[in-house]
Amino acid sequence: MTEPLRIALAGLGTVGAGVIRLIETNADLLTRRAGREIRITAVSARDRGKDRGVDLSPYAWEDDMTAMAARDDVDVVVELVGGSDGPALTLARRAVAQGKSFVTANKAMVAHHGLALAREAEAAGVAMKFEAAVAGGIPVIKGLREGAAANAIERVYGILNGTCNYILSTMEDTGADFADVLAEAQAMGYAEADPSFDIDGIDAGHKLSIMASIAFGTELDFANVGADGIRRILSADIAQADALGYVIRLLGMANVEPATDAADGDTVRLFQRVHPFLVPKDHPLAHVDGATNAVVAEGNFSGRLLFQGAGAGDGPTASAVVADIIDIARGEIGAPFSIPVSELNPTAPAQTGHRTGKAYLRFQVVDKPGVLAELAAAMRDAGVSIESLIQKGAGDGPVLVAMVTHEGEEACVDKAVELLSGSPSLVEAPLVMHILKQ
Ligand code: NAP
Ligand code: HSE
């Protein structure tokens, strides 16, 4: 029998404890699938005394997690701590420097340092794997790297943040307030240590940038993800969207566009956006509720592929982490981003103004004559055609006006918002959401 694959586990929170439970529960199955035993030898976290619901006594404890990279009884370092920099990054670098493969669920670190880490891992001939970093338990990285590897991917998009999807679908079902539902998502272990990463679209942006690199064979470019979150969405928006035949979902969307001039050379124009979209109720993504994630990839030969499953939580995330460990046990190293880093295409951000679509605009306006005419005039002057409009007064307070536009250029909607900027008729800045095309 081949020697066991010996694992060091840094981080014993939601995901780390889940990995221990999975490896203990499915030990025999993992040995058969991996062709060798997967054995945890060392663990580390901040607080040695904390009850984590798992027995840590069989494993060596390290107070300093970076010391695990140098242990002779460790073949693979698994980082489940989090944070783009700090100890997680130090540990990843040390592991590679020691000639050890590493596995991580840390999308923040991969989004910020993935290319540099991948270069180091490729040079050292070790694996760097991060299936759990994108869409929790869904094997979307494997799906793109392996199952869809024969295709040119034209577009990827989907629901990439379980916390936001849980919040939006629960607000939709119960009419509850944003803040109460966020607290529930935190209690269930879905949210990041700093939940603003979830609700401001940053976490989804991390995942989108990683997925885009693998889908399009381009250099990872988190800095140019346009990210918007769900903080400003009101129950009233959800109700208006419902009346118009839509649900609201935070989506990440990416595609590549032809270079705009010859000077671009190999540079690929990459569009990457995280934004709350109105999704038609008959689109598959409209039925994705709770902490579930779903990713659509459009291949030039496969057509539309839909990956769906639990996007967060201990069990699903542990499933993805251990799948990576099994690959390493089998000797499947491969380039971290599927194509060696030196061969990934450089990117420049795509222009967005020429993109076309319908938009939802919501205004909170003062209740006085002429306000509706002012909104309509701004739309006219910006070249935006209104398809439908709902106005809802609420007693003495501001009036909510929700509009859906006809298909048109995004630049025109931006222009309308600019024309209204600073108007004393508006109680707050307008909220703009794009409408997902079928
Ligand atoms: P978590 O529950 O907060 O656990 C983090 C663990 O790291 C804890 O055990 C903590 O120790 C330890 N830790 C934190 N800072 C440390 C430090 N400076 N030195 C040593 N140990 C430290 O986080 P999680 O939800 O398991 O997430 C872990 C990673 O997985 C993150 O990158 C996250 O983005 C990613 N992820 C999470 C999910 C999910 O559903 N939760 C899904 C996909 C990916 P103590 O326990 O002693 O405090
Ligand atoms: N906070 C993340 C989410 C965890 O809610 O999707 C899974 O990556």
Short mmCIF file of N, CA, C and O and ligand atoms in Angstrom, two decimals, residues 11-15 45-47 50 52 65 80-82 87 105-107 132 189 192 312-313 317, ligand 1:
data_model
loop_
_atom_site.label_atom_id
_atom_site.label_comp_id
_atom_site.label_asym_id
_atom_site.label_seq_id
_atom_site.Cartn_x
_atom_site.Cartn_y
_atom_site.Cartn_z
N GLY A 11 -6.48 26.42 10.84
CA GLY A 11 -7.84 26.96 10.90
C GLY A 11 -8.81 25.84 11.21
O GLY A 11 -8.92 24.87 10.46
N LEU A 12 -9.46 25.99 12.36
CA LEU A 12 -10.38 24.93 12.83
C LEU A 12 -11.74 25.52 13.12
O LEU A 12 -12.39 25.18 14.11
N GLY A 13 -12.16 26.46 12.28
CA GLY A 13 -13.48 27.08 12.45
C GLY A 13 -14.52 26.28 11.69
O GLY A 13 -14.47 25.04 11.63
N THR A 14 -15.48 26.97 11.07
CA THR A 14 -16.57 26.30 10.36
C THR A 14 -16.02 25.27 9.38
O THR A 14 -16.39 24.09 9.41
N VAL A 15 -15.11 25.69 8.51
CA VAL A 15 -14.64 24.79 7.45
C VAL A 15 -13.63 23.77 8.00
O VAL A 15 -13.71 22.57 7.69
N ALA A 45 -4.83 26.58 15.34
CA ALA A 45 -5.80 27.68 15.31
C ALA A 45 -5.34 28.67 16.38
O ALA A 45 -4.25 28.50 16.93
N ARG A 46 -6.17 29.66 16.68
CA ARG A 46 -5.73 30.65 17.67
C ARG A 46 -5.86 30.10 19.10
O ARG A 46 -4.95 30.20 19.89
N ASP A 47 -7.02 29.52 19.38
CA ASP A 47 -7.35 29.18 20.77
C ASP A 47 -7.37 27.66 20.95
O ASP A 47 -8.30 26.98 20.52
N LYS A 50 -10.55 25.97 22.77
CA LYS A 50 -11.94 26.12 22.27
C LYS A 50 -12.56 24.76 21.92
O LYS A 50 -11.89 23.91 21.34
N ARG A 52 -14.55 22.61 19.64
CA ARG A 52 -14.89 22.72 18.21
C ARG A 52 -15.80 21.58 17.76
O ARG A 52 -16.02 21.40 16.56
N MET A 65 1.00 28.50 13.33
CA MET A 65 0.60 27.65 12.20
C MET A 65 1.64 27.62 11.09
O MET A 65 1.74 26.63 10.37
N LEU A 80 -7.20 27.10 6.15
CA LEU A 80 -8.63 27.41 6.30
C LEU A 80 -8.80 28.49 7.36
O LEU A 80 -9.65 28.38 8.27
N VAL A 81 -7.95 29.50 7.25
CA VAL A 81 -7.93 30.59 8.24
C VAL A 81 -8.66 31.80 7.68
O VAL A 81 -9.52 32.38 8.33
N GLY A 82 -8.29 32.19 6.45
CA GLY A 82 -8.92 33.35 5.83
C GLY A 82 -8.05 34.58 5.90
O GLY A 82 -7.01 34.60 6.57
N PRO A 87 -1.20 35.79 8.19
CA PRO A 87 -0.69 34.43 8.41
C PRO A 87 -1.07 33.45 7.30
O PRO A 87 -0.29 32.53 7.02
N ALA A 105 -9.28 27.38 0.95
CA ALA A 105 -10.65 27.79 0.62
C ALA A 105 -10.73 29.32 0.57
O ALA A 105 -11.81 29.89 0.48
N ASN A 106 -9.54 29.94 0.61
CA ASN A 106 -9.44 31.38 0.86
C ASN A 106 -9.46 32.18 -0.45
O ASN A 106 -8.44 32.48 -1.06
N LYS A 107 -10.68 32.54 -0.86
CA LYS A 107 -10.82 33.26 -2.14
C LYS A 107 -10.19 34.65 -2.09
O LYS A 107 -9.71 35.15 -3.11
N ALA A 132 -12.66 24.99 -3.12
CA ALA A 132 -13.64 25.51 -2.15
C ALA A 132 -13.71 27.03 -2.17
O ALA A 132 -14.62 27.62 -1.56
N GLY A 189 -23.08 30.41 9.94
CA GLY A 189 -21.69 30.17 9.50
C GLY A 189 -21.47 30.46 8.03
O GLY A 189 -20.46 30.06 7.47
N GLU A 192 -18.69 35.88 5.97
CA GLU A 192 -17.25 36.06 6.21
C GLU A 192 -17.06 36.69 7.59
O GLU A 192 -17.99 37.26 8.17
N ALA A 312 -22.02 27.52 0.66
CA ALA A 312 -21.35 27.85 1.92
C ALA A 312 -21.77 26.83 2.97
O ALA A 312 -22.65 26.01 2.74
N GLY A 313 -21.10 26.90 4.12
CA GLY A 313 -21.42 25.98 5.21
C GLY A 313 -20.33 24.93 5.36
O GLY A 313 -19.52 24.70 4.45
N THR A 317 -18.40 22.91 2.02
CA THR A 317 -17.07 23.49 1.78
C THR A 317 -15.99 22.44 2.06
O THR A 317 -15.01 22.30 1.31
P1 NAP B 1 -13.85 30.72 10.75
O1 NAP B 1 -14.99 29.87 11.20
O2 NAP B 1 -13.78 32.13 11.21
O3 NAP B 1 -12.50 29.96 11.17
C1 NAP B 1 -11.25 30.56 11.01
C2 NAP B 1 -10.22 29.71 11.77
O4 NAP B 1 -8.95 30.30 11.62
C3 NAP B 1 -10.48 29.62 13.28
O5 NAP B 1 -10.25 28.32 13.73
C4 NAP B 1 -9.46 30.58 13.89
O6 NAP B 1 -8.98 30.18 15.16
C5 NAP B 1 -8.33 30.49 12.89
N1 NAP B 1 -7.55 31.72 12.86
C6 NAP B 1 -7.99 32.95 12.53
N2 NAP B 1 -6.97 33.84 12.60
C7 NAP B 1 -5.89 33.13 12.99
C8 NAP B 1 -4.54 33.45 13.25
N3 NAP B 1 -4.12 34.72 13.14
N4 NAP B 1 -3.71 32.47 13.61
C9 NAP B 1 -4.15 31.19 13.74
N5 NAP B 1 -5.41 30.82 13.49
C10 NAP B 1 -6.26 31.77 13.14
O7 NAP B 1 -13.77 30.77 9.17
P2 NAP B 1 -14.38 29.72 8.12
O8 NAP B 1 -15.79 30.10 7.84
O9 NAP B 1 -14.07 28.35 8.55
O10 NAP B 1 -13.57 30.13 6.81
C11 NAP B 1 -12.24 29.71 6.61
C12 NAP B 1 -11.83 30.03 5.19
O11 NAP B 1 -12.70 29.35 4.29
C13 NAP B 1 -11.94 31.51 4.80
O12 NAP B 1 -10.95 31.82 3.86
C14 NAP B 1 -13.31 31.59 4.13
O13 NAP B 1 -13.41 32.66 3.22
C15 NAP B 1 -13.33 30.27 3.41
N6 NAP B 1 -14.65 29.74 3.08
C16 NAP B 1 -15.62 29.67 4.03
C17 NAP B 1 -16.84 29.13 3.71
C18 NAP B 1 -17.96 29.01 4.72
O14 NAP B 1 -19.06 28.61 4.36
N7 NAP B 1 -17.72 29.33 5.99
C19 NAP B 1 -17.07 28.63 2.42
C20 NAP B 1 -16.06 28.73 1.46
C21 NAP B 1 -14.84 29.27 1.81
P3 NAP B 1 -9.93 30.12 16.45
O15 NAP B 1 -11.03 29.15 16.12
O16 NAP B 1 -9.06 29.62 17.53
O17 NAP B 1 -10.43 31.51 16.66
#
